[in-house]
Structures are given as C-alpha cells and as structure tokens.
PDB file of C-alpha atoms in Angstrom:
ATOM      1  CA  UNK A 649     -33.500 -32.070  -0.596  1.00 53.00           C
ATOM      2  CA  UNK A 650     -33.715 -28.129  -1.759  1.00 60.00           C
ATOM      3  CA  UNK A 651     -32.016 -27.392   2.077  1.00 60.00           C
ATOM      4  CA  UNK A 652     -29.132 -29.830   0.772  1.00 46.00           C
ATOM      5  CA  UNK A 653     -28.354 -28.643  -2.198  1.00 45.00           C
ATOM      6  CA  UNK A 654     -28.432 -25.081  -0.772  1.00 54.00           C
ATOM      7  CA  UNK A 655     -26.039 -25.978   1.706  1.00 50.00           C
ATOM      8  CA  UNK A 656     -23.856 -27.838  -0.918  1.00 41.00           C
ATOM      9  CA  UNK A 657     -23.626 -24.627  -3.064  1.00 50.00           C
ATOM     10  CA  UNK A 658     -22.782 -22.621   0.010  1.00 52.00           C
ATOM     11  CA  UNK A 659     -20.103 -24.865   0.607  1.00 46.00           C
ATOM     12  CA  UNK A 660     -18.996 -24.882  -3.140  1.00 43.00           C
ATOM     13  CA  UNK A 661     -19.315 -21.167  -3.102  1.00 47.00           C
ATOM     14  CA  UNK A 662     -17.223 -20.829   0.318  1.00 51.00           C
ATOM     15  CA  UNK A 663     -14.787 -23.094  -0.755  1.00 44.00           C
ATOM     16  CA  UNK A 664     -13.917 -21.301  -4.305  1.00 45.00           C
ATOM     17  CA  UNK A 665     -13.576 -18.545  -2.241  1.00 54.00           C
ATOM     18  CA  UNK A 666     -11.430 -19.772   0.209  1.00 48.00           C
ATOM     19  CA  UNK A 667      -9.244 -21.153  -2.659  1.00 48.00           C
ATOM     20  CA  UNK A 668      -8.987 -18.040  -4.394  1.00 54.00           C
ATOM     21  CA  UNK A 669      -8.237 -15.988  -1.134  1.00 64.00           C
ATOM     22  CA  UNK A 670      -5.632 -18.430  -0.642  1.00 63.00           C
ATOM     23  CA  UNK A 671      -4.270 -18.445  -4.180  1.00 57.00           C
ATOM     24  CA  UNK A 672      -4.430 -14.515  -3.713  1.00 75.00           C
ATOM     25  CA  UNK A 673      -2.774 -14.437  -0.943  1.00 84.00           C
ATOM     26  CA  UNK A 674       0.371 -16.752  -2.504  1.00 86.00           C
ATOM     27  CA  UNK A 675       0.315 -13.865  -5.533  1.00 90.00           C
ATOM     28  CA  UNK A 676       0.472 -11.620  -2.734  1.00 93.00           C
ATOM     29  CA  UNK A 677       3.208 -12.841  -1.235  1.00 93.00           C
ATOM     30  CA  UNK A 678       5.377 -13.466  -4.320  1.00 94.00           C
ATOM     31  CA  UNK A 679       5.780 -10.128  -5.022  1.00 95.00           C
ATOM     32  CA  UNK A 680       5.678  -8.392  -1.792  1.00 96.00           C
ATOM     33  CA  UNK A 681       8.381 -10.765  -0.668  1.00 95.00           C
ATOM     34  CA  UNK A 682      11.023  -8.641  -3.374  1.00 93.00           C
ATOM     35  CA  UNK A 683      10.769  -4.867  -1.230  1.00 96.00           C
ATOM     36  CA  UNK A 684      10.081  -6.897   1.857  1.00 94.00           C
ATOM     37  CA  UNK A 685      13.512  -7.658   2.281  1.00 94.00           C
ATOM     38  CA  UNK A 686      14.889  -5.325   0.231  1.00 95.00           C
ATOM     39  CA  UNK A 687      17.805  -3.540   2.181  1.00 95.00           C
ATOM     40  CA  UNK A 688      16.800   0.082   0.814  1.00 95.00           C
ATOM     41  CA  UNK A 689      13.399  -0.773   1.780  1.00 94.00           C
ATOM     42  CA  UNK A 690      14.435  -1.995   5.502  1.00 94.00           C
ATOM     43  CA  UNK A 691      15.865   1.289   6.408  1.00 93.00           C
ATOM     44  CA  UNK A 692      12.168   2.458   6.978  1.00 86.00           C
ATOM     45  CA  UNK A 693      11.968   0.248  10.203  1.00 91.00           C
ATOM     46  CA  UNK A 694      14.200   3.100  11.351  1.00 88.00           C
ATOM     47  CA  UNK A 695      11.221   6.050  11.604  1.00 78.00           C
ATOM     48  CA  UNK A 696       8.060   6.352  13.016  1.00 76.00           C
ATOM     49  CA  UNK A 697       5.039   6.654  10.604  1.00 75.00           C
ATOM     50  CA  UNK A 698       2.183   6.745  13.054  1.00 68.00           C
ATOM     51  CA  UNK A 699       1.953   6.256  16.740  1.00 73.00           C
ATOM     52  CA  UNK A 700       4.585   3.617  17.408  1.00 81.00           C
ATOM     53  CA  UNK A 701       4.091   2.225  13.886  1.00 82.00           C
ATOM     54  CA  UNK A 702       6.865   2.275  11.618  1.00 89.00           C
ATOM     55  CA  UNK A 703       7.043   3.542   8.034  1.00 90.00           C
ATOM     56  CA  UNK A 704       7.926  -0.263   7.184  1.00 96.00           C
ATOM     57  CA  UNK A 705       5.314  -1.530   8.916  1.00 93.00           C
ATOM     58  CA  UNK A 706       2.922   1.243   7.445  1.00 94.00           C
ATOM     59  CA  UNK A 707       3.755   0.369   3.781  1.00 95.00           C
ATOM     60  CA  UNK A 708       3.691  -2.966   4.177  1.00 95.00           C
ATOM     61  CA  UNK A 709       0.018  -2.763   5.636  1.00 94.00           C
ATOM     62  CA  UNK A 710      -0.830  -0.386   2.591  1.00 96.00           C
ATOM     63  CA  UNK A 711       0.631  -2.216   0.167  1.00 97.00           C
ATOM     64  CA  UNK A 712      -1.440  -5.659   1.433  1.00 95.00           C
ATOM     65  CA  UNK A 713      -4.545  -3.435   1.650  1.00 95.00           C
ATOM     66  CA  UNK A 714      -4.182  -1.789  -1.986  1.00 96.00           C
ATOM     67  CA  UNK A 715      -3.916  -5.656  -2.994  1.00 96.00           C
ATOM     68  CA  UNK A 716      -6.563  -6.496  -1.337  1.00 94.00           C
ATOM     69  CA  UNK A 717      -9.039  -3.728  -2.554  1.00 95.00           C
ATOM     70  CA  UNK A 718      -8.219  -4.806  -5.969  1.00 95.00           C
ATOM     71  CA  UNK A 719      -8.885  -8.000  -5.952  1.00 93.00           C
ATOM     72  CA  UNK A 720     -11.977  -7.620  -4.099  1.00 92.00           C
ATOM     73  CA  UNK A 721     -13.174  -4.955  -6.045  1.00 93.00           C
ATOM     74  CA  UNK A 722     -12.150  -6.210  -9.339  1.00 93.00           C
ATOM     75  CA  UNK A 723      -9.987  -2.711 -10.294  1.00 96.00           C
ATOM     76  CA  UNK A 724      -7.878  -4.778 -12.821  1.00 95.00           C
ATOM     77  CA  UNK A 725      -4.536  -2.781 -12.021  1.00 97.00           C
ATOM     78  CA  UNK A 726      -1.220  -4.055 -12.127  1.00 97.00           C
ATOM     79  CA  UNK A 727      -0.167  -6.139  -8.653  1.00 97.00           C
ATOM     80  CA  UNK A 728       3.876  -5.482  -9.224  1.00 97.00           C
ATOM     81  CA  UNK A 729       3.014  -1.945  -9.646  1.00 98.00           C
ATOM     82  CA  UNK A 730       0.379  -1.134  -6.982  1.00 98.00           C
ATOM     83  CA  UNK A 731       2.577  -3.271  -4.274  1.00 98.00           C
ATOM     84  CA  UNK A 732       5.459  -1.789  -5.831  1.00 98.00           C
ATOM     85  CA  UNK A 733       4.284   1.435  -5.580  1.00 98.00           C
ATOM     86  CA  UNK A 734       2.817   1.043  -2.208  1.00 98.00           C
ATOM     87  CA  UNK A 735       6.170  -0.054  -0.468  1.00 97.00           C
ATOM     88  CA  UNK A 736       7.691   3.059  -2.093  1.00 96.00           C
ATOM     89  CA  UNK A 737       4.864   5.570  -1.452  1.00 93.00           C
ATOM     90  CA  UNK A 738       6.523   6.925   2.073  1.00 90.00           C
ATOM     91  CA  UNK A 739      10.107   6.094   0.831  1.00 89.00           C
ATOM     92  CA  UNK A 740      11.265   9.843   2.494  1.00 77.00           C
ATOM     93  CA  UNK A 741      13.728   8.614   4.809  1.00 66.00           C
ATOM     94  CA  UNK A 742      13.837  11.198   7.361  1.00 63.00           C
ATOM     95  CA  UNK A 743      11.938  11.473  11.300  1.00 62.00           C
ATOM     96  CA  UNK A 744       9.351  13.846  10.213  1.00 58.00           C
ATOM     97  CA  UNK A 745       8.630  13.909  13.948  1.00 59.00           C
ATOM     98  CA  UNK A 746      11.611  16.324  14.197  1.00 71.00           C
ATOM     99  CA  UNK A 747      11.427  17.470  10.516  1.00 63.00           C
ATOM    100  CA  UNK A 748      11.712  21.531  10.447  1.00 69.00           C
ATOM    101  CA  UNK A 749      11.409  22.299   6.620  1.00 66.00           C
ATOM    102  CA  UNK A 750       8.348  22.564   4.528  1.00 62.00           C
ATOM    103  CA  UNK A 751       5.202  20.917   6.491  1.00 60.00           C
ATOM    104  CA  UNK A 752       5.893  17.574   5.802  1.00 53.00           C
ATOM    105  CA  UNK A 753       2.272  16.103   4.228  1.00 55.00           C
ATOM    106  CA  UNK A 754       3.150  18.756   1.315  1.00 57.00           C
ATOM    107  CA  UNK A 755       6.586  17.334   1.153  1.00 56.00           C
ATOM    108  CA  UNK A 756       7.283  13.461   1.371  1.00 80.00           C
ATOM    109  CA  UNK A 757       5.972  12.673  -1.260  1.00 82.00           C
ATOM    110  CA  UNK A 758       8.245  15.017  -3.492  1.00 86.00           C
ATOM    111  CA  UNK A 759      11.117  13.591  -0.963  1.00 84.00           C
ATOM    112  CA  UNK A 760       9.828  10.215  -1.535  1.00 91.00           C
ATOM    113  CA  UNK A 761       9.700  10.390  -4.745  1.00 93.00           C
ATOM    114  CA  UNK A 762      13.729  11.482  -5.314  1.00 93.00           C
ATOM    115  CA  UNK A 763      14.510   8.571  -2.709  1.00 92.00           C
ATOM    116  CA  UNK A 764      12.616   6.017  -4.653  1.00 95.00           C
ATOM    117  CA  UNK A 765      14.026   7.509  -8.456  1.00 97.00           C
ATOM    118  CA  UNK A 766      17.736   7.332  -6.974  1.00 95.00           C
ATOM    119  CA  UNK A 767      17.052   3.716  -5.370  1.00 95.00           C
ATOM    120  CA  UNK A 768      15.209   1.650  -8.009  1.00 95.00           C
ATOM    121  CA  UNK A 769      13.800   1.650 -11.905  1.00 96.00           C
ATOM    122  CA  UNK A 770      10.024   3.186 -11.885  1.00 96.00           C
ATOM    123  CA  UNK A 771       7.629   3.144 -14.018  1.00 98.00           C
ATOM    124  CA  UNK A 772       5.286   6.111 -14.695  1.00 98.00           C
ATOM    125  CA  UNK A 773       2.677   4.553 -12.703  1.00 98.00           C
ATOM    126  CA  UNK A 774       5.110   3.811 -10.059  1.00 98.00           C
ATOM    127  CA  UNK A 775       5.883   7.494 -10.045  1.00 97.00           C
ATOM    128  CA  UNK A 776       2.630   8.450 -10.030  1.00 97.00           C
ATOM    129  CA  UNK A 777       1.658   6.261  -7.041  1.00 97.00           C
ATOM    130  CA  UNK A 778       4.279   8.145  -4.925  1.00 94.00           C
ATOM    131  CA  UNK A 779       3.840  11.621  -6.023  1.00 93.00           C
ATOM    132  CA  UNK A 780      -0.224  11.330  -5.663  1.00 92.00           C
ATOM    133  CA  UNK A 781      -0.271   9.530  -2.477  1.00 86.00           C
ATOM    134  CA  UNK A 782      -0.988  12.697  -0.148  1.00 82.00           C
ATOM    135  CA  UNK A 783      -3.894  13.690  -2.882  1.00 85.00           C
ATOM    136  CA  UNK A 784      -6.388  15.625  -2.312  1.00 80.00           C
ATOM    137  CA  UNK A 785      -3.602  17.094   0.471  1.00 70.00           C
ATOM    138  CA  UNK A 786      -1.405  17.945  -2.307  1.00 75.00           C
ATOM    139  CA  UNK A 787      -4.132  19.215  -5.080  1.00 72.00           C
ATOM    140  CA  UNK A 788      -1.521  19.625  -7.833  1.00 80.00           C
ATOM    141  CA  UNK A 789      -0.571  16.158  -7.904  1.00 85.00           C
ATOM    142  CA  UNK A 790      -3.820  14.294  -9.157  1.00 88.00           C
ATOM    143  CA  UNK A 791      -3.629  10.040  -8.759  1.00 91.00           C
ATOM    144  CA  UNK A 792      -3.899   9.027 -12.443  1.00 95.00           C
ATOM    145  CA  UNK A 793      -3.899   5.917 -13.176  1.00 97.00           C
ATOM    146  CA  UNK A 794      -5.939   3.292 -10.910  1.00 97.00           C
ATOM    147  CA  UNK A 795      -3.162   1.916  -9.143  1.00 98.00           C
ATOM    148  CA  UNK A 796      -2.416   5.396  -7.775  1.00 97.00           C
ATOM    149  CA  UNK A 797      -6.042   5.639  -7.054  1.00 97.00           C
ATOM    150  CA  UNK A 798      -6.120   2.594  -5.335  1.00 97.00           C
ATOM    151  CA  UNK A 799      -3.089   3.111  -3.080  1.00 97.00           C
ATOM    152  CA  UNK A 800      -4.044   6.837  -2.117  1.00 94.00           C
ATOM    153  CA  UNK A 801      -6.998   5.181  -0.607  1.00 95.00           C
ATOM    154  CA  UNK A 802      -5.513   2.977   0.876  1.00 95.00           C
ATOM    155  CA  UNK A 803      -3.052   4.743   2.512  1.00 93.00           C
ATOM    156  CA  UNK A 804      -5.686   6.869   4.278  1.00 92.00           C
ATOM    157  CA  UNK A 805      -7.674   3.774   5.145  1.00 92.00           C
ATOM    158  CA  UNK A 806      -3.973   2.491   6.943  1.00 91.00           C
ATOM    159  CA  UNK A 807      -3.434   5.282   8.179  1.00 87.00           C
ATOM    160  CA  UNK A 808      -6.617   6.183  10.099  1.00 87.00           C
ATOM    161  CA  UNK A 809      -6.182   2.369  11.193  1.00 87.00           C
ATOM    162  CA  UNK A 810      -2.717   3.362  12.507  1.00 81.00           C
ATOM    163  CA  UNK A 811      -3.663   6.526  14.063  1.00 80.00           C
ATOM    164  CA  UNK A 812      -6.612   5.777  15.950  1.00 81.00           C
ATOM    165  CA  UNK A 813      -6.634   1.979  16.620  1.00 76.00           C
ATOM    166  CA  UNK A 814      -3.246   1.151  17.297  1.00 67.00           C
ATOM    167  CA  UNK A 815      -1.714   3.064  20.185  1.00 63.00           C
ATOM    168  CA  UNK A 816      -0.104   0.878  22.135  1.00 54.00           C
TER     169      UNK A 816
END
C-alpha cells in the first residue's frame, strides 16, 4: 500500500510537471513567435555566429535557454524582455568572420545595440541585455538587471554548445 501511494505521488508529481513544462513551453512560444518571424530579425540567417550556426539560429537557442533557466530556477524576470532581449543580443548585422575594425567581442554589442535602437522600441532592460551580453569580456558594461544576467549566461552556455558540439 505505502509502494502505491509512492508511485501515485510520483506520477502526480511527474505529471504537474509535465503540465507545467508544457504550459511553459506554450508561454514560450507566444512570445518568441513575434522576433521569430520578424523580417529585421530574419536577416540574421544571413551570418555565421559559430561554426556553421547562424546568428538566427544562435539567438533563438539563447533566447529558449534564458527562458528556460528562469523558469527552472525561479529568477522571476520578465519573459517579453529576456526573450526579447535575447533575440536582439547579437543584432550586429555584419560577417564578423571578415570584420577588420575593432576586435569584434569588444564591439557587437555596441553595434548591436545601435541596430536594435534604430529597429524596434527598448526598454532599459532590453538595452541592458544587449550592451552586457559580452560581460565580463567587456568589463565596463556590467549586466544589471536579472534578465541581463540571465541572458549573458546563457549566451555563453549556447555558445560553448555551438562551438564545441556542433560542427558539422
């Protein structure tokens, strides 16, 4: 009798969290589904980010990754922002592959940032989340607010995803 009940609450337990994931993933999806197909947006598919990934494909994996940690983690920061944010974070626009100005992790996100400003309507945090991205790279330009936090790690979590487990 104690074995069934134990089961029964794992399967209780397992099935709120299935439900959750599931309504999480529907939040997810309702807001990620605006810079998804935004036009501005698409023009990333154009440049390489990382290996054969492309900047699109790169922000979209960070900005489903920054959702994720803060759900999971419970960091309470805004979704529209931090996916917001996150889509916009490497908004630079230019093959850094053949880039010959300032090195370029010092630079995009300044570049990204001017993109993003002339593009769409941010919000401080959004602004922050793009101009902090590169920190501790970029030691003037602390992440201050947690969705900045969130996506700066998650960018580097993407990114060493990208770099080292993804050649095709």
């Amino acid at each position: 009798m104690i074995r069934y009940v134990q089961t029964l609450r794992k399967l209780t337990v397992n099935q709120t969290e299935m439900e959750t994931e599931q309504m999480d993933k529907a939040a997810y999806r309702r807001i990620a589904k605006i810079y998804e197909n935004d036009a501005k947006i698409l023009r990333m598919k154009n440049y390489i980010q990382h290996g054969k990934i492309t900047t699109y494909d790169h922000v979209k994996r960070v900005a489903e990754t920054s959702y994720m940690l803060n759900h999971r983690f419970k960091f309470k920061a805004n979704d529209e922002e931090l996916i917001k944010g996150a889509f916009l974070h490497d908004y630079f626009l230019y093959d850094w592959h053949q880039w010959r100005g300032p090195l370029h992790g010092f630079y995009h996100p300044k570049a990204a940032l001017e993109n993003a400003e002339r593009d769409f309507i941010l919000s401080e945090r959004e602004k922050n989340i793009i101009r902090s991205h590169m920190w501790p790279l970029t030691l003037g330009n602390i992440p201050r607010c947690r969705e900045a936090w969130i996506v700066s790690a998650a960018d580097k979590i993407c990114s060493l995803k990208e770099t080292f487990m993804m050649r095709r």
